[in-house]
Coordinates of C-alpha atoms and ligand atoms in Angstrom, one line a residue:
M1 CA 3.8 127.7 -49.9
C2 CA 0.2 128.9 -50.7
G3 CA -1.3 131.9 -52.4
I4 CA -3.5 134.4 -50.5
V5 CA -5.6 137.2 -52.0
G6 CA -8.2 139.5 -50.4
Y7 CA -10.1 142.6 -51.4
I8 CA -12.5 145.0 -49.7
G9 CA -13.9 148.0 -51.7
T10 CA -16.5 149.3 -54.1
E11 CA -15.9 146.6 -56.7
Q12 CA -17.1 142.9 -56.6
A13 CA -14.5 141.0 -54.6
S14 CA -14.7 137.6 -56.3
G15 CA -13.4 138.6 -59.7
I16 CA -10.5 140.4 -58.2
I17 CA -9.7 137.5 -56.0
L18 CA -9.8 134.9 -58.8
N19 CA -7.6 137.1 -61.0
G20 CA -5.1 137.5 -58.2
L21 CA -5.1 133.8 -57.4
E22 CA -4.3 133.0 -61.0
K23 CA -1.1 135.0 -60.7
L24 CA -0.2 133.0 -57.6
E25 CA -0.9 129.5 -58.9
Y26 CA 2.9 128.9 -59.0
R27 CA 2.7 129.1 -55.2
G28 CA 0.3 126.1 -55.0
Y29 CA -2.3 124.5 -57.0
D30 CA -3.7 121.5 -55.1
S31 CA -7.0 123.3 -54.5
A32 CA -8.5 126.7 -54.2
G33 CA -11.3 128.5 -52.4
M34 CA -13.0 131.8 -51.6
A35 CA -15.0 133.4 -48.8
V36 CA -17.1 136.5 -49.8
F37 CA -19.4 138.5 -47.6
D38 CA -22.6 139.1 -49.5
G39 CA -23.9 141.8 -47.2
N40 CA -25.7 139.3 -45.0
K41 CA -23.4 136.4 -44.5
I42 CA -20.0 134.9 -45.5
N43 CA -20.4 132.5 -48.4
I44 CA -17.6 129.9 -48.9
T45 CA -16.8 127.9 -52.0
K46 CA -13.9 125.5 -52.5
A47 CA -12.7 123.3 -55.4
V48 CA -10.0 120.6 -55.5
G49 CA -7.5 120.8 -58.3
R50 CA -6.3 123.8 -60.3
L51 CA -7.9 127.3 -59.9
K52 CA -9.9 126.7 -63.1
A53 CA -12.2 124.4 -61.1
L54 CA -13.1 127.2 -58.6
D55 CA -13.5 129.7 -61.5
E56 CA -15.9 127.4 -63.2
I57 CA -17.9 126.4 -60.1
T58 CA -18.4 130.1 -59.2
H59 CA -19.0 131.2 -62.8
G60 CA -16.0 133.5 -62.8
G61 CA -17.1 134.6 -59.3
E62 CA -20.5 135.7 -60.3
S63 CA -22.2 133.2 -58.0
M64 CA -20.4 134.9 -55.1
P65 CA -21.5 138.6 -55.0
G66 CA -20.0 140.9 -52.4
N67 CA -17.5 143.6 -51.8
A68 CA -15.3 141.9 -49.2
G69 CA -13.6 138.5 -49.7
I70 CA -10.5 136.4 -49.2
G71 CA -9.2 133.6 -51.5
H72 CA -6.5 130.9 -51.4
T73 CA -4.6 128.5 -53.7
R74 CA -3.2 125.6 -51.7
W75 CA 0.1 123.8 -51.6
A76 CA -0.7 121.1 -49.1
T77 CA 1.5 120.7 -46.1
H78 CA -0.8 119.1 -43.5
G79 CA -3.7 117.1 -44.9
V80 CA -4.0 115.7 -48.4
P81 CA -5.4 117.9 -51.2
N82 CA -9.1 117.3 -50.9
H83 CA -12.3 119.4 -50.5
V84 CA -12.4 119.5 -46.7
N85 CA -8.7 120.4 -46.3
S86 CA -9.0 123.3 -48.8
H87 CA -9.1 126.9 -47.6
P88 CA -10.8 129.0 -46.4
H89 CA -11.4 127.4 -43.1
Y90 CA -14.1 128.7 -40.8
N91 CA -15.7 128.4 -37.4
E92 CA -18.9 126.3 -36.9
Q93 CA -21.2 129.3 -37.3
E94 CA -19.3 130.3 -40.4
T95 CA -19.0 133.8 -39.0
I96 CA -15.2 133.8 -39.1
A97 CA -13.3 132.7 -42.2
V98 CA -9.5 132.4 -42.6
V99 CA -7.0 131.6 -45.3
H100 CA -3.4 130.7 -44.4
N101 CA 0.1 130.4 -45.9
G102 CA 2.7 128.7 -43.6
I103 CA 3.0 126.0 -41.0
I104 CA 1.6 126.1 -37.5
E105 CA 4.1 124.1 -35.6
N106 CA 2.0 123.7 -32.4
Y107 CA -1.3 123.0 -34.1
L108 CA -1.8 119.6 -32.6
A109 CA -1.5 120.9 -29.1
L110 CA -3.9 123.7 -29.8
K111 CA -6.3 121.3 -31.5
D112 CA -6.3 119.0 -28.5
K113 CA -7.1 122.0 -26.2
L114 CA -9.9 123.2 -28.5
I115 CA -11.4 119.7 -28.7
G116 CA -11.3 119.6 -25.0
K117 CA -13.3 122.8 -25.0
G118 CA -16.0 121.3 -27.3
Y119 CA -14.8 122.4 -30.7
A120 CA -15.4 119.9 -33.5
F121 CA -12.9 119.7 -36.4
V122 CA -13.7 118.6 -40.0
S123 CA -10.2 118.7 -41.6
D124 CA -6.7 117.5 -41.1
T125 CA -5.2 120.9 -41.5
D126 CA -3.3 123.1 -39.2
T127 CA -5.2 126.1 -40.5
E128 CA -8.6 125.0 -39.2
V129 CA -7.2 125.4 -35.7
I130 CA -6.8 129.1 -36.3
A131 CA -10.5 129.5 -37.3
H132 CA -11.6 127.9 -34.1
L133 CA -9.0 129.7 -32.0
L134 CA -10.3 133.0 -33.4
D135 CA -13.8 131.9 -32.5
Y136 CA -12.6 131.0 -29.0
Y137 CA -11.1 134.5 -28.4
Y138 CA -13.6 136.6 -30.3
K139 CA -15.8 138.6 -27.9
G140 CA -16.8 141.2 -30.4
N141 CA -13.4 142.8 -31.1
P142 CA -11.6 141.2 -34.1
L143 CA -8.2 142.9 -33.4
E144 CA -8.2 141.6 -29.8
A145 CA -9.1 138.1 -31.0
I146 CA -6.4 138.1 -33.6
T147 CA -3.6 139.3 -31.2
K148 CA -4.6 136.7 -28.6
V149 CA -4.3 134.0 -31.3
L150 CA -0.9 135.3 -32.3
H151 CA 0.3 135.0 -28.7
R152 CA -0.6 131.3 -28.7
V153 CA 0.6 130.3 -32.2
E154 CA 4.1 129.0 -33.0
G155 CA 5.3 128.7 -36.6
S156 CA 5.0 130.6 -39.8
Y157 CA 1.8 132.2 -41.1
A158 CA 0.2 134.8 -43.3
F159 CA -3.5 135.0 -42.5
G160 CA -6.4 136.7 -44.3
I161 CA -9.5 136.9 -42.1
L162 CA -13.1 137.9 -42.4
F163 CA -15.5 138.5 -39.4
A164 CA -19.2 138.5 -40.4
E165 CA -19.9 141.1 -37.7
Y166 CA -17.4 143.4 -39.4
P167 CA -18.5 143.3 -43.0
D168 CA -16.7 146.5 -43.9
E169 CA -13.3 145.3 -42.7
L170 CA -10.7 142.7 -43.8
F171 CA -7.9 141.6 -41.5
A172 CA -4.4 140.2 -42.3
V173 CA -1.3 139.4 -40.4
R174 CA 2.0 137.6 -41.1
K175 CA 5.0 136.0 -39.4
G176 CA 7.5 134.1 -41.5
S177 CA 5.4 134.0 -44.6
P178 CA 5.1 136.9 -47.1
L179 CA 2.2 139.3 -47.1
I180 CA 1.6 142.6 -48.8
V181 CA -1.2 145.1 -48.6
G182 CA -2.2 147.4 -51.4
K183 CA -4.6 150.3 -52.0
N184 CA -6.2 152.0 -55.0
E185 CA -9.2 154.3 -55.6
T186 CA -11.7 151.4 -55.4
G187 CA -10.5 149.7 -52.2
S188 CA -7.8 147.7 -50.4
F189 CA -6.0 144.5 -51.1
I190 CA -4.0 141.8 -49.4
A191 CA -1.8 139.2 -51.2
S192 CA 1.0 136.7 -50.6
D193 CA 3.0 138.3 -53.4
V194 CA 3.0 141.3 -55.7
P195 CA 1.9 139.7 -58.9
A196 CA -1.6 139.1 -57.5
I197 CA -2.5 142.8 -57.3
L198 CA -0.1 144.4 -59.8
K199 CA -3.0 144.8 -62.2
Y200 CA -4.9 146.9 -59.7
T201 CA -2.2 148.8 -57.9
R202 CA 1.5 149.4 -57.6
S203 CA 1.2 151.1 -54.2
V204 CA 1.9 148.5 -51.6
Y205 CA 2.9 148.1 -48.0
F206 CA 5.2 145.2 -47.1
V207 CA 3.8 143.9 -43.8
D208 CA 6.4 143.0 -41.2
E209 CA 6.5 140.3 -38.6
Q210 CA 3.4 140.1 -36.5
E211 CA 1.9 143.3 -37.8
V212 CA -1.8 143.2 -38.1
A213 CA -3.4 145.1 -41.1
C214 CA -7.0 146.3 -40.7
L215 CA -8.3 147.1 -44.2
K216 CA -11.4 149.1 -45.1
A217 CA -12.5 150.3 -48.6
D218 CA -11.0 153.7 -48.0
S219 CA -8.4 153.1 -45.3
I220 CA -5.7 150.8 -44.1
R221 CA -4.4 150.7 -40.5
F222 CA -1.6 148.7 -39.0
F223 CA -1.2 147.5 -35.4
T224 CA 1.5 145.6 -33.5
V225 CA 0.7 142.3 -31.7
D226 CA 0.2 144.5 -28.6
E227 CA -2.6 146.4 -30.5
E228 CA -0.5 149.6 -30.8
E229 CA -1.2 151.5 -34.0
I230 CA 1.8 152.0 -36.2
K231 CA 2.5 154.0 -39.4
K232 CA 4.0 152.2 -42.4
E233 CA 5.5 153.5 -45.6
C234 CA 3.8 152.9 -48.9
V235 CA 6.2 151.5 -51.6
H236 CA 5.8 151.9 -55.3
I237 CA 6.4 148.7 -57.3
D238 CA 8.0 149.1 -60.6
W239 CA 8.5 145.4 -61.5
D240 CA 6.9 144.1 -64.7
E241 CA 4.4 141.2 -64.2
N242 CA 6.9 138.6 -65.4
A243 CA 9.6 139.7 -63.0
A244 CA 7.0 140.0 -60.2
E245 CA 6.1 136.3 -60.4
K246 CA 9.7 135.5 -59.7
G247 CA 9.7 137.8 -56.8
G248 CA 11.9 140.2 -58.6
Y249 CA 14.5 137.5 -59.3
E250 CA 15.6 136.9 -62.9
H251 CA 14.8 133.2 -62.7
F252 CA 12.8 130.8 -60.6
M253 CA 16.0 128.9 -59.9
L254 CA 17.7 131.9 -58.3
K255 CA 14.5 132.7 -56.4
E256 CA 14.4 129.1 -55.1
M257 CA 18.1 129.2 -54.2
Y258 CA 17.3 132.3 -52.1
E259 CA 14.3 130.5 -50.5
Q260 CA 16.7 127.8 -49.1
P261 CA 17.1 129.4 -45.7
K262 CA 13.3 129.4 -45.2
T263 CA 13.0 125.9 -46.7
V264 CA 15.6 124.6 -44.2
Q265 CA 13.9 126.4 -41.4
D266 CA 10.4 125.1 -42.4
T267 CA 11.6 121.5 -42.6
L268 CA 13.6 121.7 -39.5
M269 CA 11.9 123.7 -36.8
P270 CA 8.5 121.9 -36.6
R271 CA 10.4 118.7 -35.8
I272 CA 12.5 120.2 -33.0
K273 CA 10.7 120.3 -29.6
G274 CA 13.1 121.5 -26.9
E275 CA 15.9 118.9 -26.8
D276 CA 13.9 116.3 -28.7
I277 CA 13.6 115.5 -32.4
V278 CA 9.9 114.7 -33.1
I279 CA 9.1 113.0 -36.4
E280 CA 5.5 112.0 -35.8
E281 CA 5.0 110.9 -39.4
L282 CA 7.8 108.3 -39.1
G283 CA 5.5 105.7 -37.7
M284 CA 8.3 104.0 -35.8
S285 CA 8.9 103.6 -32.1
D286 CA 12.4 103.7 -30.6
E287 CA 12.2 99.9 -30.3
D288 CA 11.4 99.7 -34.1
M289 CA 14.5 101.8 -34.8
R290 CA 16.6 99.5 -32.6
Q291 CA 15.4 96.6 -34.7
I292 CA 16.7 98.1 -38.0
R293 CA 19.5 96.0 -39.4
K294 CA 20.1 97.8 -42.7
I295 CA 18.7 100.8 -44.6
H296 CA 18.2 100.9 -48.4
I297 CA 17.9 104.5 -49.8
V298 CA 16.5 104.6 -53.3
A299 CA 16.1 107.7 -55.5
C300 CA 17.0 109.4 -58.8
G301 CA 19.2 112.4 -59.7
S302 CA 19.7 115.0 -57.0
A303 CA 17.5 113.0 -54.7
Y304 CA 19.9 110.1 -55.1
H305 CA 22.7 112.5 -54.2
T306 CA 21.1 113.3 -50.9
G307 CA 20.8 109.6 -50.5
V308 CA 24.5 109.2 -50.9
T309 CA 25.0 111.9 -48.2
G310 CA 22.4 110.0 -46.1
K311 CA 24.6 106.9 -46.2
Y312 CA 27.6 108.7 -44.7
I313 CA 25.4 110.4 -42.1
I314 CA 23.3 107.5 -41.0
E315 CA 26.3 105.1 -40.9
G316 CA 28.3 107.7 -39.0
L317 CA 25.7 108.8 -36.5
A318 CA 23.5 105.7 -36.1
R319 CA 26.0 102.9 -37.1
I320 CA 23.5 101.1 -39.3
P321 CA 24.8 99.8 -42.7
V322 CA 23.2 101.8 -45.6
E323 CA 23.0 100.8 -49.2
V324 CA 22.1 103.6 -51.7
D325 CA 20.7 102.8 -55.1
V326 CA 19.7 104.7 -58.2
A327 CA 16.0 103.7 -58.5
S328 CA 16.3 102.6 -62.1
E329 CA 18.9 100.1 -61.0
F330 CA 17.2 99.0 -57.8
R331 CA 13.9 98.1 -59.6
Y332 CA 15.7 95.6 -61.9
R333 CA 18.6 94.2 -60.1
N334 CA 16.7 91.8 -57.9
P335 CA 18.1 93.5 -54.7
V336 CA 18.7 91.4 -51.6
L337 CA 16.3 92.7 -49.0
E338 CA 16.6 90.9 -45.7
E339 CA 14.6 90.9 -42.5
G340 CA 15.3 94.0 -40.4
G341 CA 15.7 96.1 -43.6
M342 CA 14.2 99.6 -43.9
V343 CA 13.6 101.1 -47.3
I344 CA 13.6 104.9 -47.8
V345 CA 12.7 106.5 -51.1
I346 CA 13.4 110.2 -51.7
S347 CA 11.6 112.3 -54.3
Q348 CA 10.8 116.0 -54.6
S349 CA 7.9 115.5 -57.0
G350 CA 6.7 112.2 -55.6
E351 CA 5.9 111.1 -59.2
T352 CA 9.3 109.9 -60.5
A353 CA 8.5 106.6 -62.3
D354 CA 11.6 104.7 -61.4
T355 CA 11.4 105.7 -57.7
L356 CA 7.7 104.8 -57.6
A357 CA 8.5 101.5 -59.1
A358 CA 11.3 100.9 -56.6
L359 CA 8.8 101.7 -53.8
R360 CA 6.4 99.1 -55.2
E361 CA 9.1 96.5 -55.6
A362 CA 10.1 96.9 -51.9
K363 CA 6.4 96.7 -50.8
E364 CA 5.8 93.6 -52.9
R365 CA 8.6 92.0 -50.9
G366 CA 6.9 92.9 -47.7
F367 CA 9.1 95.8 -46.7
K368 CA 7.7 99.0 -45.2
V369 CA 8.7 102.1 -47.1
L370 CA 9.4 105.6 -45.7
G371 CA 9.0 108.4 -48.3
I372 CA 10.9 111.7 -48.0
V373 CA 8.7 113.7 -50.4
N374 CA 7.9 117.4 -51.1
V375 CA 4.6 117.1 -52.9
V376 CA 1.7 116.2 -50.5
G377 CA -0.7 113.7 -51.9
S378 CA 1.7 112.7 -54.7
S379 CA 1.8 109.0 -55.8
I380 CA 4.9 108.2 -53.8
A381 CA 3.4 110.0 -50.7
R382 CA 0.2 108.1 -51.1
E383 CA 1.8 104.7 -51.6
A384 CA 4.6 104.9 -49.0
D385 CA 3.8 103.4 -45.6
N386 CA 5.0 106.6 -43.9
V387 CA 5.9 110.0 -45.3
M388 CA 8.4 112.6 -44.0
Y389 CA 7.5 115.8 -45.9
T390 CA 10.1 118.4 -46.9
W391 CA 8.1 121.6 -46.6
A392 CA 9.9 123.4 -49.5
G393 CA 6.8 124.6 -51.3
P394 CA 6.4 124.3 -55.1
E395 CA 9.7 124.0 -56.9
I396 CA 9.3 125.4 -60.4
A397 CA 12.9 125.4 -61.7
V398 CA 13.8 122.0 -63.3
A399 CA 17.1 122.0 -61.4
T400 CA 16.3 121.3 -57.8
T401 CA 17.9 123.5 -55.1
K402 CA 15.5 124.2 -52.2
A403 CA 14.0 120.8 -52.2
Y404 CA 17.5 119.2 -52.2
S405 CA 18.4 121.3 -49.2
A406 CA 15.2 120.2 -47.4
Q407 CA 15.9 116.6 -48.2
L408 CA 19.3 116.9 -46.5
I409 CA 17.5 118.3 -43.4
A410 CA 15.1 115.4 -43.3
L411 CA 18.0 112.9 -43.4
Y412 CA 20.0 114.7 -40.7
L413 CA 16.9 114.6 -38.4
L414 CA 16.2 111.0 -39.2
A415 CA 19.9 110.0 -38.5
L416 CA 19.9 111.8 -35.2
K417 CA 16.5 110.3 -34.2
I418 CA 17.7 106.8 -35.0
S419 CA 21.1 107.4 -33.3
K420 CA 19.4 108.5 -30.1
A421 CA 17.0 105.5 -30.1
R422 CA 19.9 103.2 -30.5
G423 CA 21.9 104.9 -27.8
V424 CA 24.8 105.7 -30.2
L425 CA 25.0 109.4 -29.5
A426 CA 24.4 110.9 -26.1
Q427 CA 21.8 113.5 -25.7
E428 CA 24.5 116.1 -25.1
E429 CA 26.1 115.4 -28.4
I430 CA 22.7 115.4 -30.2
S431 CA 21.7 118.7 -28.5
C432 CA 25.0 120.3 -29.7
M433 CA 24.3 119.1 -33.3
M434 CA 20.8 120.4 -33.1
E435 CA 22.2 123.8 -32.4
D436 CA 24.4 123.5 -35.5
L437 CA 21.3 122.6 -37.5
K438 CA 19.5 125.8 -36.2
R439 CA 22.4 127.9 -37.4
L440 CA 22.2 126.5 -41.0
P441 CA 19.5 129.0 -42.3
D442 CA 21.6 132.0 -41.4
Q443 CA 24.7 130.4 -42.7
I444 CA 23.1 129.6 -46.0
E445 CA 21.8 133.2 -46.2
M446 CA 25.4 134.5 -45.7
L447 CA 26.7 132.2 -48.4
L448 CA 24.0 133.3 -50.8
N449 CA 24.9 136.9 -50.2
N450 CA 28.4 136.1 -51.5
K451 CA 27.0 135.6 -55.0
T452 CA 28.9 138.4 -56.7
K453 CA 32.3 136.8 -56.1
I454 CA 30.9 133.5 -57.4
Q455 CA 29.5 135.2 -60.5
H456 CA 32.8 136.7 -61.4
F457 CA 34.6 133.4 -61.0
A458 CA 31.9 131.6 -63.1
N459 CA 32.2 134.0 -65.9
R460 CA 35.7 132.7 -66.5
Y461 CA 34.4 129.2 -67.3
I462 CA 31.5 129.9 -69.6
G463 CA 33.6 128.5 -72.5
A464 CA 34.8 125.5 -70.5
K465 CA 34.6 122.0 -72.2
D466 CA 35.1 119.9 -69.1
I467 CA 34.8 120.7 -65.4
F468 CA 35.5 118.1 -62.7
F469 CA 34.4 117.9 -59.1
I470 CA 36.3 115.8 -56.5
G471 CA 35.8 114.9 -52.9
R472 CA 36.0 112.2 -50.3
G473 CA 33.2 110.9 -48.0
I474 CA 30.4 113.5 -47.8
D475 CA 32.5 115.7 -50.0
Y476 CA 32.1 113.1 -52.8
A477 CA 28.3 113.3 -52.3
I478 CA 28.5 117.1 -52.6
S479 CA 30.6 116.8 -55.7
L480 CA 28.0 114.5 -57.3
E481 CA 25.3 117.2 -56.9
A482 CA 27.6 120.1 -57.9
S483 CA 28.5 118.3 -61.1
L484 CA 24.8 117.5 -62.0
K485 CA 23.8 121.1 -61.3
L486 CA 26.4 122.3 -63.7
K487 CA 25.7 119.7 -66.4
E488 CA 21.9 120.1 -66.4
I489 CA 21.7 123.8 -66.7
S490 CA 24.9 124.8 -68.6
Y491 CA 25.3 121.7 -70.8
I492 CA 29.1 121.6 -70.0
H493 CA 30.5 118.2 -69.6
S494 CA 31.3 117.5 -66.0
E495 CA 32.0 114.5 -63.8
A496 CA 32.3 114.0 -60.1
Y497 CA 34.9 111.6 -58.7
A498 CA 35.8 110.2 -55.4
A499 CA 39.1 112.0 -55.0
G500 CA 41.0 108.8 -54.3
E501 CA 39.9 107.4 -57.7
L502 CA 41.8 110.0 -59.8
K503 CA 44.9 107.9 -60.0
H504 CA 42.9 105.0 -61.2
G505 CA 42.4 106.5 -64.7
T506 CA 40.5 109.7 -64.4
I507 CA 43.6 111.9 -64.0
S508 CA 44.4 111.2 -67.7
L509 CA 41.6 113.7 -68.5
I510 CA 43.3 116.6 -66.9
E511 CA 44.8 119.1 -69.3
E512 CA 46.3 122.6 -69.0
G513 CA 43.7 124.9 -67.5
T514 CA 41.1 122.2 -66.7
L515 CA 39.0 123.4 -63.8
V516 CA 38.9 120.9 -60.9
A517 CA 36.7 121.8 -58.0
A518 CA 37.9 120.1 -54.8
V519 CA 35.4 119.9 -52.0
S520 CA 37.2 119.5 -48.7
T521 CA 34.9 119.9 -45.6
Q522 CA 35.8 116.7 -43.8
K523 CA 38.7 117.6 -41.5
S524 CA 40.0 114.1 -41.1
L525 CA 40.5 114.0 -44.9
Y526 CA 41.9 117.5 -45.4
Q527 CA 45.4 116.2 -46.2
K528 CA 44.2 113.4 -48.5
T529 CA 42.3 115.9 -50.6
I530 CA 45.2 118.4 -50.6
S531 CA 47.3 115.5 -52.1
N532 CA 44.7 115.0 -54.8
M533 CA 44.7 118.7 -55.5
V534 CA 48.5 118.7 -55.9
E535 CA 48.1 115.7 -58.3
V536 CA 45.8 117.5 -60.7
K537 CA 47.6 120.8 -60.3
S538 CA 50.9 119.3 -61.3
R539 CA 49.1 118.2 -64.6
G540 CA 47.9 121.7 -65.4
A541 CA 44.6 121.9 -63.6
F542 CA 43.2 125.1 -62.2
V543 CA 41.9 124.1 -58.7
L544 CA 38.9 125.7 -57.0
A545 CA 38.6 124.6 -53.4
V546 CA 35.5 124.7 -51.3
T547 CA 36.4 124.2 -47.6
N548 CA 35.7 125.2 -44.0
E549 CA 36.7 128.6 -42.7
G550 CA 40.1 128.3 -41.0
N551 CA 41.5 125.6 -43.4
T552 CA 43.9 128.2 -44.8
E553 CA 46.6 125.5 -45.5
I554 CA 44.5 124.6 -48.5
E555 CA 45.7 127.9 -50.2
K556 CA 49.0 126.3 -50.8
A557 CA 47.4 123.8 -53.2
A558 CA 44.4 125.7 -54.5
D559 CA 44.2 128.5 -57.0
Y560 CA 40.9 129.9 -55.7
V561 CA 39.2 129.1 -52.4
I562 CA 35.6 129.5 -51.2
Y563 CA 35.2 129.2 -47.5
I564 CA 32.0 128.0 -45.8
P565 CA 31.1 128.7 -42.2
E566 CA 31.9 126.2 -39.4
T567 CA 29.3 123.5 -38.8
N568 CA 29.2 119.9 -37.8
Q569 CA 31.1 117.7 -40.3
Y570 CA 27.9 115.8 -41.1
F571 CA 26.0 118.9 -42.2
T572 CA 28.6 120.5 -44.5
N573 CA 26.7 119.5 -47.6
S574 CA 24.0 122.1 -46.7
L575 CA 26.6 124.8 -46.9
A576 CA 29.2 123.7 -49.5
I577 CA 26.4 123.1 -52.1
I578 CA 25.4 126.8 -52.0
P579 CA 28.4 128.4 -53.8
L580 CA 28.4 125.4 -56.2
Q581 CA 24.7 126.0 -57.0
L582 CA 25.5 129.6 -57.7
F583 CA 28.5 128.7 -59.8
A584 CA 26.4 126.4 -62.0
Y585 CA 23.7 129.1 -62.2
Y586 CA 26.0 131.9 -63.3
V587 CA 27.9 129.7 -65.8
S588 CA 24.5 128.8 -67.3
I589 CA 23.2 132.4 -67.7
G590 CA 26.6 133.4 -68.9
K591 CA 26.1 130.9 -71.7
G592 CA 22.6 132.2 -72.3
C593 CA 21.0 128.8 -71.4
D594 CA 17.4 128.5 -70.3
V595 CA 18.1 128.1 -66.6
D596 CA 14.6 127.3 -65.5
K597 CA 13.8 124.9 -68.4
P598 CA 17.0 123.3 -69.6
R599 CA 16.9 121.5 -72.9
N600 CA 15.7 117.8 -72.9
L601 CA 14.7 117.9 -69.2
A602 CA 11.4 117.8 -67.3
K603 CA 10.8 118.7 -63.7
S604 CA 9.4 115.3 -62.9
V605 CA 10.3 112.2 -64.9
T606 CA 7.1 110.3 -64.8
V607 CA 8.0 107.8 -67.4
E608 CA 10.9 105.2 -67.6
Ligands
AGP1 C1 17.8 117.6 -60.3 O1 18.2 119.0 -60.4 C2 17.0 117.1 -61.4 N1 15.9 118.0 -61.7 C3 16.7 115.7 -61.3 O2 17.9 115.0 -61.2 C4 15.8 115.2 -60.2 O3 16.4 115.4 -58.9 C5 15.4 113.8 -60.4 O4 14.7 113.7 -61.6 C6 14.5 113.2 -59.2 O5 13.3 113.9 -59.2 P1 12.4 113.7 -57.9 O6 13.1 114.2 -56.7 O7 11.1 114.6 -58.2 O8 12.1 112.3 -57.8

């Protein structure tokens, strides 16, 4: 997720752009840059690091005079955060400049074609391909060049574009990434999000998929990808600035929960090419995957919980033994790592000290490490031998949600990829499961829209002292994450138990009215889990069940049931966790806790 701002009008563009980018730094802060037309040519300045560096290098924008410009704060997805990978990107003659938020899924194929036509590239980004592709199609008509590019590009984007031969126009277009256009008496604006231009105008247009906006100081026109002009309705924004930064949501955590459909889509789709799963960054051949004898997954907190899910998935689909460790244990227990072992570390921040130490421990023993990481260029990303990124964008809330969901997708794809290489699953079975994966974003969206029911149920447990989560197999992994979500943001004591463990001591904790959430999505274990529900119910528990649509028999044992849509049994975590995230969230705000910044916690634990 990156931040885009643009302006064309009677005022100096650079100051407006810098101010707007500052409001969008939460969307990305690896680097920043601006392109401003000074009346003669397009001047481009970039700076690695926070926006402050760009502000200083341009003396608050004063060194970049001009009335038309575009700016960008970067959250790296392709290419580490360095100067050459920063936006804006431009063609060789610097007569076309572009800023981009999103992921171009077919950028490598387009890059190869452009290199074959003599284009030279300087960066590792997908965005630079757009600058050269615009150059390739530009014959004097910007709209024509833009629409031709749109017909070639696959993936998600919001572009801001300057053409030096059209100094009194600014162009923008989006597909899959947000883009708004605004207007006031001085000129016209583009931005990734409302906060960037709220200081200048509350009159905005929300650009829809593949609509091209052509902005002048005194006019804004919209066109379809087929160059047909369309009329759009101007909307008045009445959010205050604080609400606007959260996209109108009350908390970043809620905003990020609602970003999960897109996070899943962005992590999944670039790695599905027809019937194949393509994970170029894996750095392993099919033969390498056939040589794997054991997989060690190492992580902390929620990342560890996705690792526990990964154990069930990889053992189930690829038939390789998997050992999962909490990183703070792995680094000190002198683990037995044998030839043919593969180590995977999972981390949203890529800076968790224990996980980084575990990575170094494995590498010191001569083992290659695969990192599943969200932050490009982070310590774990840099030190891992190979990195599979979860393109979830910046996660602000301390309690992870969208990055957790993206980590699950990465593990599903990895398990299927290894399974196919080892000939465990047939292509037909894998293709069917890939269709299940493609349905997840919409299914998550549907569950998120069920929030009112969850909120009412959560309000009943604001005063709870203990809440337990139980499950078997993947449902146990889901219970671990659900329990942590509740604990870390509501401060209510909670535990997750393998449901079969209850009778070995835990059940003594159950009292009249104790809430026990039973996760039951594994069909082969339905009856076992129902038995456990009956056990706790007979001791006074109130049982919440989270189960698959159609498993109505569970209503005999449960007091309250939340159904999730049908999906492959290996993917149910992606769905069952949604109502349980919402449950934790609404209990927390019902208690008046600081949802985004819970007491005692940091977003990234960079110390032991
Ligand atoms: C999860 O909600 C917590 N914020 C925490 O458990 C987190 O998952 C853990 O600290 C690991 O962080 P990482 O993914 O950045 O390594």
